[in-house]
Short mmCIF file of C-alpha atoms in Angstrom, two decimals:
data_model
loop_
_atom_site.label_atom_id
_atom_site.label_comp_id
_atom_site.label_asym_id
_atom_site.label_seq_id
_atom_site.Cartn_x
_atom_site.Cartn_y
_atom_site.Cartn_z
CA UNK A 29 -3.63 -38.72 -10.84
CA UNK A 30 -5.88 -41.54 -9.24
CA UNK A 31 -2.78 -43.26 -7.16
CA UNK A 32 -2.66 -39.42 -6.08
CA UNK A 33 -5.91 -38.95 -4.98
CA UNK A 34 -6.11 -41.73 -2.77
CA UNK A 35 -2.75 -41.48 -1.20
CA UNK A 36 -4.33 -37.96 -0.21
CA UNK A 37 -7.15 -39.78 0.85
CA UNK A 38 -5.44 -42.70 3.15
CA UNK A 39 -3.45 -39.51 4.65
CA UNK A 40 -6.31 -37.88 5.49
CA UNK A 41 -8.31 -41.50 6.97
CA UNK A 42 -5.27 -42.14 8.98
CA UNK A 43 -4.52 -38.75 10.63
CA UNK A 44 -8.41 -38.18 11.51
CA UNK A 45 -7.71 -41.74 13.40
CA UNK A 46 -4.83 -40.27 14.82
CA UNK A 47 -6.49 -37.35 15.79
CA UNK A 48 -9.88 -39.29 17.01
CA UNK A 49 -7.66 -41.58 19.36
CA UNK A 50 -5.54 -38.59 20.65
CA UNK A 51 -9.06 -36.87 21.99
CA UNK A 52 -10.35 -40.17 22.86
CA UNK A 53 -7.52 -40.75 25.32
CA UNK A 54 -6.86 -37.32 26.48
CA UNK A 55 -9.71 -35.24 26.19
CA UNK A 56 -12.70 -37.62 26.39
CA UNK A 57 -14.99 -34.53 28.00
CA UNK A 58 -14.90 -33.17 24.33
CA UNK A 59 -16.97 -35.81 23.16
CA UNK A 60 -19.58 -34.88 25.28
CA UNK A 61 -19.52 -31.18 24.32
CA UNK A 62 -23.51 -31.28 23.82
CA UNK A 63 -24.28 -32.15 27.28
CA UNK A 64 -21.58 -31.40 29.22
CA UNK A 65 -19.51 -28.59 28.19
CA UNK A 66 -16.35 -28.41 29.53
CA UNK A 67 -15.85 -25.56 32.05
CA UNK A 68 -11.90 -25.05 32.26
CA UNK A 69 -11.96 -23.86 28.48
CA UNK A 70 -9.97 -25.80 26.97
CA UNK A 71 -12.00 -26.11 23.49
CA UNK A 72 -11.50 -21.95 23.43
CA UNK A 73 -7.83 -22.96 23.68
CA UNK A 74 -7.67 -25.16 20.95
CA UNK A 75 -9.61 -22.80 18.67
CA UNK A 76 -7.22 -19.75 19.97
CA UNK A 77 -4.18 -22.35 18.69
CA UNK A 78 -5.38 -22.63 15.42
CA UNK A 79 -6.11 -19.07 14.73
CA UNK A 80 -2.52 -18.39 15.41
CA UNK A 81 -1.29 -20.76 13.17
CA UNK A 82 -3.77 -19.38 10.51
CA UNK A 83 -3.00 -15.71 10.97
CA UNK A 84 0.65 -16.62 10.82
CA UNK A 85 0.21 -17.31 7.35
CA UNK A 86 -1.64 -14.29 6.49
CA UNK A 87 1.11 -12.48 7.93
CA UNK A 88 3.17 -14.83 5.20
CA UNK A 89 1.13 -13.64 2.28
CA UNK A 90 1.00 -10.09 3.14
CA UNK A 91 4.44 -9.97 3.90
CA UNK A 92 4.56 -11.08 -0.06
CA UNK A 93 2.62 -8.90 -1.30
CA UNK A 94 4.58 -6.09 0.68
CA UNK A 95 7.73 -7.58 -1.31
CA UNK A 96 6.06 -7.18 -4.59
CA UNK A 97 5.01 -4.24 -4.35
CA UNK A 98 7.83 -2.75 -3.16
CA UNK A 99 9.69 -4.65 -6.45
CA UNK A 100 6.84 -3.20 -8.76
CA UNK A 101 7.58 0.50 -6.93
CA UNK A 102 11.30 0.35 -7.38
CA UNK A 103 11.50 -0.57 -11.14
CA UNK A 104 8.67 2.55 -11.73
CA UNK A 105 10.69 5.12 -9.51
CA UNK A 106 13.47 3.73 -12.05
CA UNK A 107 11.54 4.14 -15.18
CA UNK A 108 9.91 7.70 -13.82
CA UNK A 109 13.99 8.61 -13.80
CA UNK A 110 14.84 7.42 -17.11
CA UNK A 111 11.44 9.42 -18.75
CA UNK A 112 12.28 12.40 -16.91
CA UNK A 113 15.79 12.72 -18.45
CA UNK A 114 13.97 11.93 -21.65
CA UNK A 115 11.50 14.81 -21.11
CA UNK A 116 14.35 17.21 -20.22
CA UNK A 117 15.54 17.15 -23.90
CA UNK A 118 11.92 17.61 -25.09
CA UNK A 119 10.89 20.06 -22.83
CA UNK A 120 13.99 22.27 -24.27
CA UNK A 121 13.18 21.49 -27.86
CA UNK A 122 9.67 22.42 -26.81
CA UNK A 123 10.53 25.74 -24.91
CA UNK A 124 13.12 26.62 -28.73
CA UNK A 125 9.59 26.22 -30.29
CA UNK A 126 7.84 28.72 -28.07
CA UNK A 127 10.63 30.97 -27.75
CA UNK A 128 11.01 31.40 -32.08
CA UNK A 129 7.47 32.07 -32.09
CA UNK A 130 7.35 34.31 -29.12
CA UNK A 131 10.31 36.32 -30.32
CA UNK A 132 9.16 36.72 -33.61
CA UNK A 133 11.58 34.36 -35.31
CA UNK A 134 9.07 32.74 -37.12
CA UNK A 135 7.38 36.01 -38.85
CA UNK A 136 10.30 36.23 -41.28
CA UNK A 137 9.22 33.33 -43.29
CA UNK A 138 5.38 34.95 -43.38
CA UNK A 139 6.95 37.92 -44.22
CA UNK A 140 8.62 36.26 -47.15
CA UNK A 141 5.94 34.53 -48.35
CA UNK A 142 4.22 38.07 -48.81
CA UNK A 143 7.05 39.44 -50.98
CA UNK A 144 7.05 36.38 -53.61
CA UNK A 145 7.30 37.06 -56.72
CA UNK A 146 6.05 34.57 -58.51
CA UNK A 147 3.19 31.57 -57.93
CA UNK A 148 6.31 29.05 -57.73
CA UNK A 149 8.25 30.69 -55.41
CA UNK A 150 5.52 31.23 -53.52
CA UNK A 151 4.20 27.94 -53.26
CA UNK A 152 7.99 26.42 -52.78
CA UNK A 153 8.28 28.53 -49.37
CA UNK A 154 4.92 27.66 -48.53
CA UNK A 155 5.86 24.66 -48.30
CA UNK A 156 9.09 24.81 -46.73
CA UNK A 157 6.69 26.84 -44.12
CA UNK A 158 4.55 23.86 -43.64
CA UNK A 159 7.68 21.64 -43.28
CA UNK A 160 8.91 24.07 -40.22
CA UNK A 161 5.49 24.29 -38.41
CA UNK A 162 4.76 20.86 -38.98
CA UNK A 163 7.87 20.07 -37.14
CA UNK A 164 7.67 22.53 -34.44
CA UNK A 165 3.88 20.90 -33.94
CA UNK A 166 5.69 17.66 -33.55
CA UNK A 167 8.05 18.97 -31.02
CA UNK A 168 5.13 20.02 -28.80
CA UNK A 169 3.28 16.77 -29.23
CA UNK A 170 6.21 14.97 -28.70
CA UNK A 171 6.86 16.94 -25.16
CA UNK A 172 3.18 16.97 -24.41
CA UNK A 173 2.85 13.15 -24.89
CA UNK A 174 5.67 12.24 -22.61
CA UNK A 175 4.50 14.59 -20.04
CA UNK A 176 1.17 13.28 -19.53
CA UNK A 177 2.25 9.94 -19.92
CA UNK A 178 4.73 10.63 -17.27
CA UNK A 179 1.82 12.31 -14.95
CA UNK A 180 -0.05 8.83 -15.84
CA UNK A 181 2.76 6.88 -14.10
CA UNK A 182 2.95 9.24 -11.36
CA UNK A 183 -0.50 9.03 -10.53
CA UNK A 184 0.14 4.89 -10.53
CA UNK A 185 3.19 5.22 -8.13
CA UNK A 186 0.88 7.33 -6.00
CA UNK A 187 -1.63 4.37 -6.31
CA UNK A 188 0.67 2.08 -5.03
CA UNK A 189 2.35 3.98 -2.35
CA UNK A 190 -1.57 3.99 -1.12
CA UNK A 191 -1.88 0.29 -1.35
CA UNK A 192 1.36 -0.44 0.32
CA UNK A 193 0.89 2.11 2.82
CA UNK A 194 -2.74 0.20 3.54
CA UNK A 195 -0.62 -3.17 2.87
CA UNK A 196 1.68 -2.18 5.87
CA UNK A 197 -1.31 -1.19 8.16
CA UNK A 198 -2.73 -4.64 7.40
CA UNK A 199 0.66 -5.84 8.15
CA UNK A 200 1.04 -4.31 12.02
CA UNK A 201 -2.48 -5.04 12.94
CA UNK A 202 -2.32 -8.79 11.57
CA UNK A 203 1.07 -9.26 14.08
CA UNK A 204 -0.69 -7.21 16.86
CA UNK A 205 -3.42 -9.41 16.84
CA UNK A 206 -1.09 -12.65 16.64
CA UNK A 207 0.97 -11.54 19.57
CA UNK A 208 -1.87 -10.99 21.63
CA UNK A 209 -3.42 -14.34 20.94
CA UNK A 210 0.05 -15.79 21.57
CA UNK A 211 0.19 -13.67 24.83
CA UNK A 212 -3.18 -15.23 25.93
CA UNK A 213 -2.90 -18.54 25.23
CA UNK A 214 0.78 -18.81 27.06
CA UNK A 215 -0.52 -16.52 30.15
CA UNK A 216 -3.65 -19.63 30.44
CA UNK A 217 -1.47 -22.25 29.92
CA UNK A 218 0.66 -21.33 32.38
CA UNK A 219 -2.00 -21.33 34.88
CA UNK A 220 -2.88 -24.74 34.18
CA UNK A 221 -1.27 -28.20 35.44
CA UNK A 222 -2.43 -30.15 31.81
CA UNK A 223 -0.91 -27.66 30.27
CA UNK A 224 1.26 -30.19 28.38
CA UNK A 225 -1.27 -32.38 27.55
CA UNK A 226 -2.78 -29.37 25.77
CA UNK A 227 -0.09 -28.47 23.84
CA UNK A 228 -0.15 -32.25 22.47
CA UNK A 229 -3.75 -31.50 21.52
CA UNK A 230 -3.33 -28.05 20.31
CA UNK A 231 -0.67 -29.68 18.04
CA UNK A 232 -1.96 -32.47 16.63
CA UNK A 233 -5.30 -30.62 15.96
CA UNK A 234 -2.97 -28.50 13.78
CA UNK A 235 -0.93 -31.20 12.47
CA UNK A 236 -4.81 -32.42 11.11
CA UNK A 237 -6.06 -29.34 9.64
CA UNK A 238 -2.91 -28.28 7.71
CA UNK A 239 -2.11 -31.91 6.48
CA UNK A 240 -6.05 -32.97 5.48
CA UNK A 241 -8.44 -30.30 6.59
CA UNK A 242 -7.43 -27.38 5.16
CA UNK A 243 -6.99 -29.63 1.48
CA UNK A 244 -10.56 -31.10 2.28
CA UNK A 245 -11.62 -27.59 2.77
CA UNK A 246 -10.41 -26.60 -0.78
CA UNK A 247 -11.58 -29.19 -2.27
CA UNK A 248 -14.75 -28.56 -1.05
CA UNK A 249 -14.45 -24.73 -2.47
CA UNK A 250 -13.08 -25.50 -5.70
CA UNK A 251 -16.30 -27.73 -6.21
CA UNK A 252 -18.41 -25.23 -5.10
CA UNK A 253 -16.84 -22.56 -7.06
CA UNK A 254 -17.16 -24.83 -10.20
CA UNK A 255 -20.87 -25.45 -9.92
CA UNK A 256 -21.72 -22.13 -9.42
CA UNK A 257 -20.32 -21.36 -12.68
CA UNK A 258 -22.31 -23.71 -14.27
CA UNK A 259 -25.70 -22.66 -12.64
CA UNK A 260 -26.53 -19.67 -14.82
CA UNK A 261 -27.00 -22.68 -18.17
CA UNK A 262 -28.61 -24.62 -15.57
CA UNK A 263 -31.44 -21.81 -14.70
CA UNK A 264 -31.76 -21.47 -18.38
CA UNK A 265 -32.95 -25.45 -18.79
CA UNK A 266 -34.90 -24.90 -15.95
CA UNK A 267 -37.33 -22.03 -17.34
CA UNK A 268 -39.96 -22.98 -13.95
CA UNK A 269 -37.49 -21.06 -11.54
CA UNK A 270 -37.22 -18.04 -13.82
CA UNK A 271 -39.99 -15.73 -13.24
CA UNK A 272 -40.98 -12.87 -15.62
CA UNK A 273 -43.63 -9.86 -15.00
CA UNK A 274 -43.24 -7.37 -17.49
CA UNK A 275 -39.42 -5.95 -16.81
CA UNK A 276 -39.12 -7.57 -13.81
CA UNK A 277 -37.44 -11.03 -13.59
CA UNK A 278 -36.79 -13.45 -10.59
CA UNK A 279 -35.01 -16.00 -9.93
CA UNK A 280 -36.18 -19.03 -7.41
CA UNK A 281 -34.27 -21.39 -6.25
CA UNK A 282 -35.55 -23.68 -3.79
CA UNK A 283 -32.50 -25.57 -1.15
CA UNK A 284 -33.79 -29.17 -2.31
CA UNK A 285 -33.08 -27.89 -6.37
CA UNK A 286 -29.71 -26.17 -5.63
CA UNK A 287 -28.84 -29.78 -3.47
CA UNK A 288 -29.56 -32.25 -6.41
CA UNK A 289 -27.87 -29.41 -8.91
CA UNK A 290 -24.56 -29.69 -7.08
CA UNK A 291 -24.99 -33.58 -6.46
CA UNK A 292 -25.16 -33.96 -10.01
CA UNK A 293 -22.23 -31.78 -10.47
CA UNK A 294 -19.68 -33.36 -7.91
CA UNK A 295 -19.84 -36.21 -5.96
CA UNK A 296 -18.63 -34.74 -2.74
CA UNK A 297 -22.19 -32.82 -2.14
CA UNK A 298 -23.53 -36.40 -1.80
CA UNK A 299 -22.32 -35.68 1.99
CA UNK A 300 -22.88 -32.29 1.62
CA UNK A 301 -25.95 -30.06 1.81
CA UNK A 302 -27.28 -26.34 1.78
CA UNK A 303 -30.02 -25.36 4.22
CA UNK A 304 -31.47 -21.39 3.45
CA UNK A 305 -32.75 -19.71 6.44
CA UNK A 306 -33.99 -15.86 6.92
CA UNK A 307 -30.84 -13.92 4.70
CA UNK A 308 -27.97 -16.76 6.07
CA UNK A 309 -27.46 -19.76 3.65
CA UNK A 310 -25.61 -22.55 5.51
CA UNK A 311 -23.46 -25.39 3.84
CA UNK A 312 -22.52 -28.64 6.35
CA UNK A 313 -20.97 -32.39 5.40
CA UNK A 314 -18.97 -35.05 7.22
CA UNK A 315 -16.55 -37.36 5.39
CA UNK A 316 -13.57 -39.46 6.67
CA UNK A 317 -13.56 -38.01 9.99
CA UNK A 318 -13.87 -34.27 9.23
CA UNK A 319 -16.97 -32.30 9.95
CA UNK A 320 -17.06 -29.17 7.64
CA UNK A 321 -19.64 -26.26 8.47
CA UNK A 322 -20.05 -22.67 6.29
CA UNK A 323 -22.41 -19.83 7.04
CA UNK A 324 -22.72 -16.79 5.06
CA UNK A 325 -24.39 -14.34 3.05
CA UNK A 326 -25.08 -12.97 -0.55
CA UNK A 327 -25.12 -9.65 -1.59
CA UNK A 328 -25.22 -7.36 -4.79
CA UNK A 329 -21.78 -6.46 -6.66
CA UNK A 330 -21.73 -3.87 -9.31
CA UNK A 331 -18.32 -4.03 -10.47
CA UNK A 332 -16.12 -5.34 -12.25
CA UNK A 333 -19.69 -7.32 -13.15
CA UNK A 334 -22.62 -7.49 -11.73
CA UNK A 335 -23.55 -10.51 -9.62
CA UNK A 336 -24.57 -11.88 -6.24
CA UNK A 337 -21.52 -12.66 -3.80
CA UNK A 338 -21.06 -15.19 -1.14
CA UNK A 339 -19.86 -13.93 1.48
CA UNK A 340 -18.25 -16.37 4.57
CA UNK A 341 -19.06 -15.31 8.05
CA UNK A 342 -18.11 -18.68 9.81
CA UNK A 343 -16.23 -21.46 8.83
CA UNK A 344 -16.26 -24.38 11.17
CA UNK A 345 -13.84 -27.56 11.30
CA UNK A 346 -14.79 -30.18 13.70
CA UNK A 347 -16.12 -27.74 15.36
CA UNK A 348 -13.71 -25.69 15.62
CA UNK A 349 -14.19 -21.72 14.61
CA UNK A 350 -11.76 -20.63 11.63
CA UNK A 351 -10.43 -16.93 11.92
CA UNK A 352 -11.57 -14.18 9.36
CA UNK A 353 -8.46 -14.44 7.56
CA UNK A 354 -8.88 -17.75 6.51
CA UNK A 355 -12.43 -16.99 5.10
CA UNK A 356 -11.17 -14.24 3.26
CA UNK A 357 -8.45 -15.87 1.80
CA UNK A 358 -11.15 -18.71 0.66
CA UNK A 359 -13.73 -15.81 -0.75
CA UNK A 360 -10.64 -14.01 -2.97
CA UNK A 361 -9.23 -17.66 -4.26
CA UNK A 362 -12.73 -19.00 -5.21
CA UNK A 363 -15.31 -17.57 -6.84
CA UNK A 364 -18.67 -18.13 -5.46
CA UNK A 365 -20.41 -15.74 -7.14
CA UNK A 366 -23.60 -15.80 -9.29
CA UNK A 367 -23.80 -13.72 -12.21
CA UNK A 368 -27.49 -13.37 -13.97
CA UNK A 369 -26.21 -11.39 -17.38
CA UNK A 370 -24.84 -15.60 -18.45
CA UNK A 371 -28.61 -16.11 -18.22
CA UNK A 372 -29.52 -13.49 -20.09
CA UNK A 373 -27.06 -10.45 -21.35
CA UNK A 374 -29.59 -7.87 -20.34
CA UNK A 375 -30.39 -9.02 -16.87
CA UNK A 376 -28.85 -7.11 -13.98
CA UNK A 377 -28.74 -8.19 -10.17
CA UNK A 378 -30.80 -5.66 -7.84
CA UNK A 379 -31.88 -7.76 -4.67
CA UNK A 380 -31.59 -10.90 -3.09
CA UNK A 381 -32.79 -12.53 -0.34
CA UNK A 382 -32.85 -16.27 1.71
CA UNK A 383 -36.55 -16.73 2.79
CA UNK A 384 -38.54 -19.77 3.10
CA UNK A 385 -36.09 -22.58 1.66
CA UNK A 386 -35.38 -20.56 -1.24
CA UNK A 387 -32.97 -18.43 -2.59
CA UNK A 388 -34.60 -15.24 -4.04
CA UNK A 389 -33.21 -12.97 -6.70
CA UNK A 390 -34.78 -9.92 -8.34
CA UNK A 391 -33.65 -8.42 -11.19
CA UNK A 392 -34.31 -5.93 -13.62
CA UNK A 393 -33.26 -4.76 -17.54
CA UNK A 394 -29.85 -3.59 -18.18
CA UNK A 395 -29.91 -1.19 -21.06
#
């Protein structure tokens, strides 16, 4: 595992020097960003580049999940045919039931049981009358059973018919949107005479982010998502940030406490740190060359638990702008979430806020 770790890590030292020398030599402007930014847009370009490739592979996974789901809705059209021949037969055994008692069939064993003779006799067709109903009553539950269970799976095929119709919207508008970044960047390309030395950049700036970014990125999340899920035990040693006022409880966490928490949770936040401002919680580091920035936002979740979630509203990589699909795909693959009921089992999220350095949630009994 270690000889793994830092063969990722030479990778990643080597292609940021790769990287560094190919803007040094061909885009030295860029350096200067701050006080001189370029004018014939050619950082817009390189962020337009990257998009594509990253909403190329969101058209990749929802192009899978279209494939499953069409899988899934083929082997229950296939199962809905097999129970509805098996229904068939029950719904015919069913309707005999009915029918006998409908028709009168079944009064002829009352009728005998009136005209008994004896105590025996009539306790032996009594019986043999309970046998008869009790198996007509089975009939019907049998038929009843496999109807709504059938209804059940109907109701799930509808379900997924939804999704995949929502699936496919997804779908169109992902490639729509693709195309017409495509369309763009060729139609200003086109226009310009570096346009080749642009497409070098444009490459190797992907080149970077899919072979050490993107991982560093992850990384980055995974830790994050980790920590979080060890900072409801860590509130609970720390009794000074939990307030209480009757029913009310809240939470305080101040951006210097939540910094040394994660510090002493991963090394990585040693070049990382949080920064709260008014409702926006910003995380930024630099390490080997990369420059990672994320901005976002919590707010309350009710189901399936209740909790504060992060939400990402920008994503920066060297600068560079990531597209919403890439922050979505982070926010569904880690969990950044804080959930109070792990501090205490009756304790229920209903506010937060970012004001003042601190990180402000209210909450109130669940009974």
């Amino acid at each position: 595992m270690a000889a793994i770790y830092y063969r990722r890590r030479i990778i990643s030292m080597l292609a940021a020097i790769l990287v560094g020398i190919t803007f040094a030599l061909q885009l030295p402007v860029m350096a200067e960003k701050q006080e001189n930014p370029p004018e014939d847009g050619i950082r817009e370009l390189l962020e337009q580049s990257l998009s594509v490739v990253e909403i190329d592979k969101e058209i990749l996974r929802i192009q899978e999940k279209r494939k499953e789901l069409l899988s899934t809705m083929t082997e229950a059209e296939a199962a809905l045919h097999e129970q509805e021949l098996r229904i068939a037969d029950k719904r015919e055994q069913a309707g005999d039931v009915i029918h006998a008692y409908y028709t009168g069939e079944r009064d002829s064993m009352f009728t005998a049981l009136l005209t008994m003779k004896s105590w025996t006799s009539f306790f032996q067709v009594l019986d043999y009358i309970d046998i008869i109903v009790s198996h007509d009553q089975s009939r019907m539950n049998d038929y009843i059973g496999e109807y709504r269970s059938m209804q059940d799976d109907y109701r799930k095929l509808e379900g997924r018919q939804t999704e995949l119709a929502e699936v496919e919207r997804r779908l169109k508008e992902q490639r729509e949107r693709v195309q017409a970044l495509e369309k763009n960047l060729e139609g200003q390309l086109n226009g310009r005479s570096d346009s080749e030395r642009i497409r070098l950049l444009m490459k190797e700036l992907t080149s970077f982010w899919e072979t050490a970014g993107l991982a560093e990125v992850r990384e980055y999340f995974k830790a994050l998502s980790s920590a979080m899920g060890k900072l409801p035990g860590w509130v609970q040693d720390n009794k000074d940030m939990l307030e209480i006022k009757g029913f009310n409880y809240t939470i305080r966490v101040t951006e210097e406490k939540l910094n040394e928490f994660l510090r002493e949770q991963d090394e990585r936040f040693n070049q990382f740190s949080f920064t709260f401002e008014e409702n926006e919680i910003t995380a930024h580091g630099k390490r080997d060359g990369m420059e990672i920035s994320v901005s976002g936002r919590y707010s309350i979740q009710d189901k399936p638990k209740n909790g504060i979630i992060f939400h990402v509203d920008e994503l920066l990589f060297n600068g560079f702008a990531l597209p919403d699909t890439t922050r979505q795909s982070l926010e569904e693959e880690f969990d950044l979430g804080f959930y109070p009921g792990l501090v205490l089992s009756f304790l229920k999220a209903k506010e937060v806020e970012l004001k003042d350095g601190e990180l402000i949630i209210k909450l109130s009994v669940s009974l």
